[in-house]
XYZ file of C-alpha atoms in Angstrom:
556
model
C 91.079 124.740 97.927
C 87.917 123.733 99.767
C 85.233 122.272 97.554
C 82.585 124.694 98.849
C 84.612 127.705 97.695
C 84.797 126.985 94.002
C 83.332 124.388 91.687
C 86.455 122.946 90.032
C 84.475 122.382 86.834
C 82.984 125.877 86.757
C 85.489 127.041 84.170
C 86.387 123.718 82.583
C 85.096 122.397 79.282
C 82.511 119.818 80.203
C 80.901 120.142 76.732
C 77.524 118.810 77.794
C 74.192 119.057 76.035
C 71.914 120.824 78.530
C 68.237 121.674 78.372
C 66.890 123.409 81.455
C 65.568 126.692 80.017
C 61.954 125.586 79.871
C 59.037 124.556 82.054
C 60.088 122.354 84.926
C 59.112 118.843 85.898
C 56.249 119.906 88.123
C 58.170 120.880 91.232
C 56.202 123.047 93.634
C 57.451 125.776 95.919
C 58.098 124.553 99.436
C 60.550 125.161 102.283
C 64.011 123.987 101.393
C 64.482 120.403 102.624
C 67.394 119.429 104.824
C 69.090 116.774 102.693
C 68.350 116.993 98.973
C 67.130 119.509 96.414
C 67.417 117.306 93.342
C 67.564 113.759 92.044
C 69.793 112.983 89.074
C 69.035 109.855 87.082
C 71.054 107.810 84.660
C 69.126 107.066 81.479
C 69.850 103.593 80.084
C 69.247 100.775 82.543
C 67.880 103.146 85.190
C 64.964 105.047 83.622
C 64.529 102.968 80.484
C 65.590 99.538 79.354
C 69.139 99.504 78.054
C 69.186 99.323 74.259
C 72.832 99.858 73.229
C 73.396 103.021 71.175
C 69.697 103.589 70.719
C 68.636 106.346 68.322
C 65.110 105.043 67.778
C 62.281 106.467 69.921
C 60.160 103.400 69.249
C 62.607 101.271 71.236
C 62.177 103.298 74.422
C 60.737 101.132 77.206
C 60.537 102.556 80.762
C 61.637 100.322 83.603
C 58.853 98.999 85.819
C 57.283 101.608 88.070
C 59.364 104.485 86.703
C 56.548 106.979 86.033
C 54.927 106.567 89.443
C 58.299 106.788 91.182
C 59.266 109.970 89.362
C 55.896 111.521 90.094
C 56.485 110.881 93.805
C 59.730 112.851 93.572
C 58.004 115.686 91.719
C 55.211 115.803 94.278
C 57.829 116.076 97.035
C 59.237 119.213 95.398
C 62.473 117.643 94.169
C 63.899 118.737 90.831
C 64.827 116.036 88.337
C 67.638 115.788 85.800
C 68.976 113.068 83.540
C 72.763 112.598 83.452
C 73.839 110.182 80.751
C 76.915 109.037 78.852
C 76.129 108.797 75.145
C 79.357 107.790 73.405
C 77.262 106.742 70.403
C 77.367 110.409 69.388
C 81.158 110.380 69.228
C 81.151 107.066 67.392
C 78.555 108.181 64.857
C 75.987 105.520 65.761
C 73.221 108.144 65.977
C 72.875 111.884 65.526
C 72.076 114.600 67.994
C 68.653 114.939 66.394
C 67.956 111.229 66.879
C 69.100 111.428 70.505
C 66.773 114.360 71.169
C 63.907 112.373 69.626
C 64.651 109.558 72.061
C 64.610 112.040 74.927
C 61.316 113.490 73.773
C 59.871 109.975 73.850
C 61.248 109.432 77.362
C 59.498 112.596 78.533
C 56.301 111.586 76.767
C 56.288 108.384 78.812
C 57.830 109.556 82.083
C 57.035 113.271 82.315
C 59.176 116.377 81.988
C 62.628 116.687 83.466
C 64.181 119.943 84.634
C 67.417 119.279 82.777
C 69.139 116.825 80.449
C 72.920 116.588 80.785
C 74.638 114.456 78.154
C 78.284 113.533 77.701
C 78.779 113.017 73.936
C 82.345 111.725 74.250
C 84.084 108.373 74.165
C 86.516 107.157 76.831
C 89.489 107.998 74.647
C 88.473 111.667 74.473
C 89.640 112.328 78.047
C 86.765 114.697 78.834
C 85.684 115.834 82.289
C 82.035 114.912 81.821
C 82.028 111.197 81.006
C 81.056 109.279 84.124
C 82.776 108.302 86.429
C 84.203 111.812 86.104
C 81.989 114.217 88.070
C 81.505 116.865 85.367
C 77.903 115.922 84.553
C 76.944 116.018 88.226
C 78.444 119.469 88.695
C 76.787 120.690 85.504
C 73.399 119.285 86.534
C 73.628 120.930 89.947
C 74.343 124.291 88.297
C 71.444 123.875 85.883
C 69.128 123.086 88.785
C 70.333 125.990 90.914
C 71.830 123.884 93.682
C 75.092 122.219 94.658
C 76.314 118.696 94.034
C 76.212 117.856 97.742
C 72.449 118.481 97.716
C 71.901 115.999 94.877
C 71.408 112.249 94.867
C 72.224 110.287 91.720
C 70.484 107.023 90.843
C 72.275 104.708 88.415
C 72.813 101.092 87.492
C 76.608 100.734 87.212
C 79.725 101.731 89.089
C 80.432 104.659 86.752
C 77.265 106.347 87.990
C 78.139 105.917 91.647
C 81.736 106.965 91.028
C 80.582 110.212 89.422
C 78.254 110.944 92.332
C 80.946 110.344 94.960
C 83.564 112.342 93.063
C 81.230 115.357 93.095
C 80.250 114.976 96.755
C 76.720 113.820 95.893
C 74.926 110.765 97.234
C 74.762 107.762 94.912
C 72.169 104.982 94.778
C 72.980 101.840 92.795
C 70.050 99.948 91.275
C 71.706 96.783 89.929
C 70.698 95.150 86.641
C 72.060 91.998 84.998
C 74.950 94.049 83.564
C 76.030 95.411 86.962
C 79.247 93.713 88.084
C 79.375 92.140 91.573
C 82.338 94.317 92.549
C 80.286 97.404 91.690
C 77.528 96.252 94.000
C 80.044 95.537 96.763
C 81.625 98.994 96.441
C 78.361 100.953 96.426
C 77.397 102.497 99.734
C 73.665 102.572 98.943
C 71.949 99.822 96.949
C 68.245 99.574 96.075
C 66.407 96.690 94.449
C 64.726 98.843 91.787
C 63.917 102.452 90.935
C 60.715 102.637 93.041
C 62.631 101.294 96.039
C 65.393 103.853 95.510
C 62.826 106.654 95.383
C 61.040 105.379 98.479
C 64.300 105.408 100.450
C 65.276 108.876 99.184
C 61.943 110.232 100.389
C 62.136 108.301 103.663
C 65.579 109.737 104.436
C 64.396 113.196 103.469
C 61.409 112.946 105.788
C 63.366 111.349 108.637
C 65.343 114.526 109.340
C 62.233 116.738 109.436
C 60.771 117.008 112.959
C 57.009 116.712 113.180
C 57.004 119.169 116.087
C 59.684 121.440 117.488
C 60.853 121.208 121.043
C 62.657 124.357 122.283
C 64.606 123.639 125.469
C 66.654 125.683 127.887
C 69.466 123.164 128.419
C 70.028 120.109 126.252
C 72.435 117.335 127.159
C 73.811 115.582 124.082
C 75.931 112.461 124.308
C 78.495 110.997 121.917
C 81.007 108.823 123.667
C 83.477 107.257 121.263
C 86.441 108.200 119.058
C 87.172 111.503 117.334
C 85.595 110.413 114.059
C 82.383 109.363 115.806
C 82.109 112.753 117.489
C 82.771 114.611 114.217
C 80.053 112.793 112.269
C 77.542 113.667 115.000
C 78.261 117.369 114.489
C 75.287 118.198 112.222
C 72.863 116.636 114.705
C 74.410 118.519 117.608
C 74.034 121.778 115.662
C 70.380 120.874 115.074
C 69.845 120.474 118.823
C 71.729 123.722 119.455
C 69.397 125.575 117.079
C 66.508 124.922 119.480
C 68.325 125.087 122.822
C 69.678 127.975 124.850
C 72.560 125.843 126.127
C 74.107 122.568 124.927
C 76.246 120.355 127.144
C 78.113 117.490 125.438
C 79.095 114.313 127.269
C 81.977 112.583 125.488
C 84.770 110.149 126.298
C 88.499 110.811 126.478
C 89.056 109.510 122.925
C 86.583 112.032 121.502
C 87.422 115.069 123.612
C 89.755 116.701 121.080
C 87.067 116.452 118.405
C 84.405 117.753 120.795
C 86.492 120.896 121.260
C 86.142 121.563 117.513
C 82.349 121.267 117.224
C 80.110 124.304 116.686
C 77.059 124.549 118.929
C 78.598 123.110 122.095
C 78.661 125.354 125.172
C 80.138 122.958 127.740
C 81.865 119.565 127.649
C 81.775 116.798 130.230
C 84.461 114.171 129.674
C 83.893 110.738 131.167
C 84.646 107.229 129.866
C 81.683 104.883 129.466
C 82.693 101.242 129.974
C 79.884 99.922 127.762
C 81.166 102.013 124.845
C 84.986 102.031 125.090
C 86.628 99.234 123.040
C 89.080 98.304 125.833
C 87.176 99.206 129.007
C 88.322 98.732 132.555
C 86.065 97.281 135.234
C 82.905 99.186 136.066
C 83.665 101.469 138.996
C 80.510 102.089 141.072
C 81.957 105.248 142.603
C 82.776 106.623 139.122
C 79.225 105.863 137.972
C 77.763 107.620 141.023
C 80.011 110.599 140.380
C 78.939 110.740 136.721
C 75.267 110.522 137.697
C 75.650 113.417 140.099
C 77.499 115.457 137.483
C 74.760 114.831 134.905
C 72.095 115.784 137.403
C 73.874 119.078 138.057
C 73.544 120.017 134.378
C 69.848 120.704 134.877
C 68.975 119.441 131.414
C 65.418 119.639 130.130
C 66.233 116.963 127.562
C 68.950 114.410 126.814
C 69.682 113.103 123.310
C 71.950 110.053 123.345
C 73.776 109.489 120.065
C 75.323 106.080 119.418
C 76.679 104.041 116.538
C 74.503 101.315 115.074
C 76.159 98.565 117.175
C 76.055 100.382 120.526
C 73.398 100.517 123.228
C 72.102 103.755 124.728
C 70.264 102.025 127.556
C 72.974 101.850 130.253
C 73.427 105.615 130.048
C 69.667 106.140 129.849
C 69.374 104.454 133.240
C 71.959 106.831 134.710
C 70.163 109.797 133.151
C 66.901 108.714 134.758
C 68.691 108.414 138.087
C 70.079 111.918 137.472
C 66.518 113.217 137.211
C 66.365 113.979 133.494
C 62.758 113.614 132.383
C 63.015 113.614 128.568
C 65.443 111.167 127.005
C 65.727 110.272 123.312
C 67.899 107.581 121.772
C 68.043 104.991 119.011
C 67.272 101.581 120.442
C 66.321 98.308 118.844
C 66.228 96.730 122.299
C 63.131 97.179 124.442
C 63.840 100.233 126.637
C 61.027 99.940 129.133
C 60.661 103.294 130.886
C 64.231 104.385 130.167
C 63.401 106.306 126.999
C 60.702 108.814 126.181
C 61.594 108.692 122.495
C 62.666 105.312 121.189
C 63.884 105.924 117.656
C 64.751 103.329 115.018
C 66.851 103.695 111.868
C 67.289 101.192 109.028
C 70.738 99.736 108.446
C 72.885 101.573 105.905
C 72.024 105.205 106.622
C 75.114 107.468 106.819
C 76.042 108.123 110.432
C 75.522 111.916 110.168
C 71.998 111.360 108.810
C 71.326 108.658 111.368
C 72.113 111.159 114.107
C 70.146 113.940 112.386
C 67.082 111.696 112.297
C 67.332 111.159 116.056
C 67.613 114.897 116.579
C 64.483 115.325 114.446
C 62.644 112.693 116.455
C 63.537 114.718 119.544
C 62.100 117.867 117.928
C 65.174 119.503 116.388
C 66.335 120.353 112.886
C 69.138 122.325 111.324
C 68.226 125.980 110.853
C 67.793 127.384 107.365
C 71.161 128.114 105.843
C 73.007 125.421 107.777
C 73.801 122.558 105.418
C 73.928 118.988 106.797
C 77.697 118.784 106.371
C 80.436 118.254 108.918
C 81.807 121.524 110.271
C 84.511 122.825 112.600
C 84.565 125.917 114.801
C 86.864 128.372 112.988
C 88.120 129.804 116.260
C 89.179 126.337 117.433
C 91.526 125.681 114.497
C 94.979 127.290 114.898
C 96.999 128.835 112.067
C 98.798 126.361 109.848
C 102.544 126.098 110.528
C 104.335 128.571 108.268
C 107.173 126.175 107.469
C 104.847 123.959 105.423
C 104.902 126.350 102.480
C 101.971 127.321 100.321
C 98.585 125.556 100.353
C 97.835 123.011 97.654
C 99.712 119.960 98.905
C 98.326 116.415 99.218
C 98.128 114.907 102.706
C 98.641 111.174 103.170
C 97.537 109.825 106.557
C 98.419 106.112 106.544
C 97.585 105.125 110.100
C 94.504 104.361 112.187
C 93.741 103.473 115.787
C 92.247 100.269 114.340
C 95.041 98.506 112.456
C 92.502 96.780 110.214
C 91.710 100.174 108.664
C 95.299 101.423 108.288
C 97.071 101.542 104.948
C 99.910 98.990 104.908
C 103.179 100.970 105.225
C 104.681 99.431 102.100
C 101.620 100.492 100.091
C 101.687 103.990 101.593
C 105.376 104.288 100.729
C 104.695 103.428 97.091
C 101.810 105.917 97.032
C 104.097 108.722 98.194
C 106.592 107.837 95.462
C 103.909 107.806 92.779
C 102.404 111.102 93.937
C 105.811 112.760 94.050
C 106.625 111.478 90.567
C 103.325 112.965 89.367
C 104.343 116.389 90.659
C 102.425 116.463 93.939
C 103.878 117.840 97.163
C 103.038 115.282 99.860
C 102.755 115.730 103.621
C 102.612 112.538 105.691
C 100.705 112.881 108.972
C 100.252 110.639 111.978
C 100.032 110.582 115.745
C 102.924 110.474 118.226
C 102.819 106.670 118.301
C 103.047 106.499 114.491
C 106.326 108.354 114.005
C 108.225 105.289 112.853
C 105.621 104.608 110.179
C 105.361 108.201 108.969
C 109.166 108.502 108.779
C 109.361 105.332 106.670
C 106.542 106.434 104.381
C 107.745 110.019 103.982
C 111.225 108.829 103.038
C 109.826 108.042 99.593
C 109.563 111.750 98.846
C 107.143 113.338 101.316
C 107.457 115.612 104.342
C 107.174 113.788 107.650
C 104.760 115.420 110.110
C 104.299 112.379 112.328
C 103.588 113.416 115.910
C 103.889 117.129 115.164
C 100.264 118.143 115.646
C 97.263 117.583 117.841
C 93.820 117.141 116.256
C 93.190 120.878 115.922
C 96.603 121.348 114.344
C 95.903 118.517 111.929
C 92.651 120.241 110.990
C 94.622 123.354 110.083
C 96.922 121.323 107.842
C 94.057 119.471 106.156
C 92.117 122.675 105.501
C 94.813 123.921 103.115
C 95.275 120.607 101.311
C 94.119 119.975 97.763
C 93.123 116.460 98.814
C 93.635 113.927 101.589
C 94.539 110.267 101.047
C 93.343 108.408 104.128
C 91.660 105.271 105.402
C 88.446 104.951 107.361
C 89.632 106.833 110.415
C 89.102 110.134 112.215
C 91.202 112.301 109.852
C 88.905 111.275 106.967
C 85.995 112.909 108.785
C 88.223 115.820 109.777
C 88.980 116.340 106.068
C 85.259 116.212 105.294
C 84.625 118.800 108.017
C 87.244 121.016 106.372
C 85.528 120.560 102.982
C 88.571 118.865 101.423
C 88.281 116.061 98.799
C 89.206 112.583 99.988
C 90.814 109.591 98.313
C 89.369 106.956 100.630
C 91.476 103.843 101.196
C 88.449 102.209 102.746
C 88.769 98.842 104.484
C 85.282 97.264 104.309
C 85.181 96.099 107.940
C 82.251 98.492 108.364
C 79.814 99.666 105.660
C 81.076 102.440 103.387
C 77.546 103.834 103.102
C 77.539 104.544 106.822
C 81.142 105.533 107.434
C 82.517 106.909 104.170
C 83.515 110.603 103.942
C 80.290 112.592 104.075
C 79.295 115.122 101.424
C 82.743 115.889 100.051
C 84.157 114.791 96.678
C 85.475 111.271 97.227
C 87.047 108.431 95.295
C 86.918 105.048 97.002
C 89.798 102.616 96.511
C 90.433 99.130 97.874
C 88.755 95.742 97.572
C 85.194 96.260 98.798
C 84.478 92.525 98.677
C 87.504 91.427 100.729
C 86.955 88.669 103.329
C 87.069 91.210 106.170
C 83.860 92.803 104.895
C 81.387 93.725 107.665
C 83.437 92.009 110.389
C 83.918 95.249 112.402
C 87.359 93.841 113.209
C 89.820 96.254 114.812
C 92.763 94.059 113.833
C 92.975 92.630 110.340
C 91.411 89.141 110.423
C 92.886 88.122 107.055
C 96.607 87.542 106.461
C 98.165 90.052 104.104
C 95.570 92.796 104.585
C 94.083 92.072 101.117
C 91.488 94.844 101.151
C 94.183 97.531 100.885
C 97.415 95.740 99.991
C 96.278 95.525 96.372
C 95.825 99.288 95.926
C 97.917 100.397 92.953
C 99.621 103.768 93.606
C 98.701 104.797 90.073
C 95.053 104.461 91.118
C 95.648 107.167 93.708
C 97.206 109.441 91.081
C 94.205 108.804 88.809
C 91.824 109.468 91.704
C 93.350 112.882 92.268
C 92.956 113.610 88.582
C 89.274 112.647 88.840
C 88.958 115.069 91.762
C 90.511 117.807 89.578
C 93.656 117.965 91.702
C 96.615 118.671 89.468
C 100.237 117.766 90.013
C 100.875 121.420 90.737
C 98.596 121.189 93.755
C 95.733 123.385 92.493
C 92.066 122.638 91.991
């Protein structure tokens, strides 16, 4: 079931201590922001110095700059909650009354919070609320009147970030001396301290808010790359569409199938761009002249050129100028001369959907009220799911990728299918026409082989009825996110997880985030043995599904 249809913890026993039925933290009424409604904060090591099993208010010491940072969040209209594991309650090291005295002291020093969510259990209790389980995050979102995907959680260890991801929230790691190096490597968003984390939260929030609106008759938007790249640009394209009468999308052949699935697009121009394609042919002057003429015929009032962080928008900007388009916006670190009217810059590490949304905002566009900044598909573009697949509730394993460095090794995928089947899951193995040999081998361990049976739209239909998708960093991961389906991400760290991980859906990340291939952007594995994913234990995948509240029976 899609995660936006039912909170899987709504009827489960999280057994948290909550306190939100009182005066708030000082939030003021304001228009709903695009990205976040609330900030959730771990207690020990994040808000206050970590004193193990502390039941003494006199030992409470805020971290440097905490009060001023929290007041900035309050002034921005964000609601605040504390989400904290306190196993000392289960172990009898302090009482509930002592814990509440500590919390009163925290509020005396740092100001009021809108909610306190506490897990009182120990690891052995098997509860749903002890981080890295997402129960506290879901509970906090309910207390604050929002959803987990509109929350950002700040914490100091991997458990905090794991809980955020598993709920579909953003997670910011603020390392301390107790934070393990592998936790830092796995985190998609790392800040040096709490004030820095708050500054970046507010910067990202502001970056997607246009200072002025720019209604246009016809907007030309550009995203020339693979299917996944086109999908993650979807929220920004919808933002442009909200202020334009007509939207024309220029994409390449590798992204055309995804472009057909995007809401807000009225017309598609397909043309390869040799400065973008990974294996381009020679530049054909006649093809470039033909493209320029075609772009000129669009009659666009404005062009917004979306690119990935390592690509240049300037070659196309030159063609757009030659096509007679007067207003051009793009992200460019290189000097653009007169090629761009809006030269936008984005810090490294911002998720690709937000990176694109910030460019749309710079060009005068924002998502309309009621449209969340999540990936979406056009319902009318997704066909019915094949009837012979049985009831919804299966787990999809997609082992392949156009970039072999990001594919799950077949022997690992085979063991994963066996483990999932043994745990009671029904497994469908998907792949493209050129991956049939791999999907047949993998599915032989107990799954159903769908290799080569669907196009991208057909795959979307299959993913939409899945309980979860097990997939690497490839287009189907973003397709699953667009369908609102939880993801077990077998993420090869060749590119940053914070930029390219599944966006705003419950996720568990697996794999070695510190492997030697990290940040190489390699399409083929540069390290013998594929160590970033070859060490994934199939039991980790079974545990990840349990964390995502996906049972062996296939329900959520």
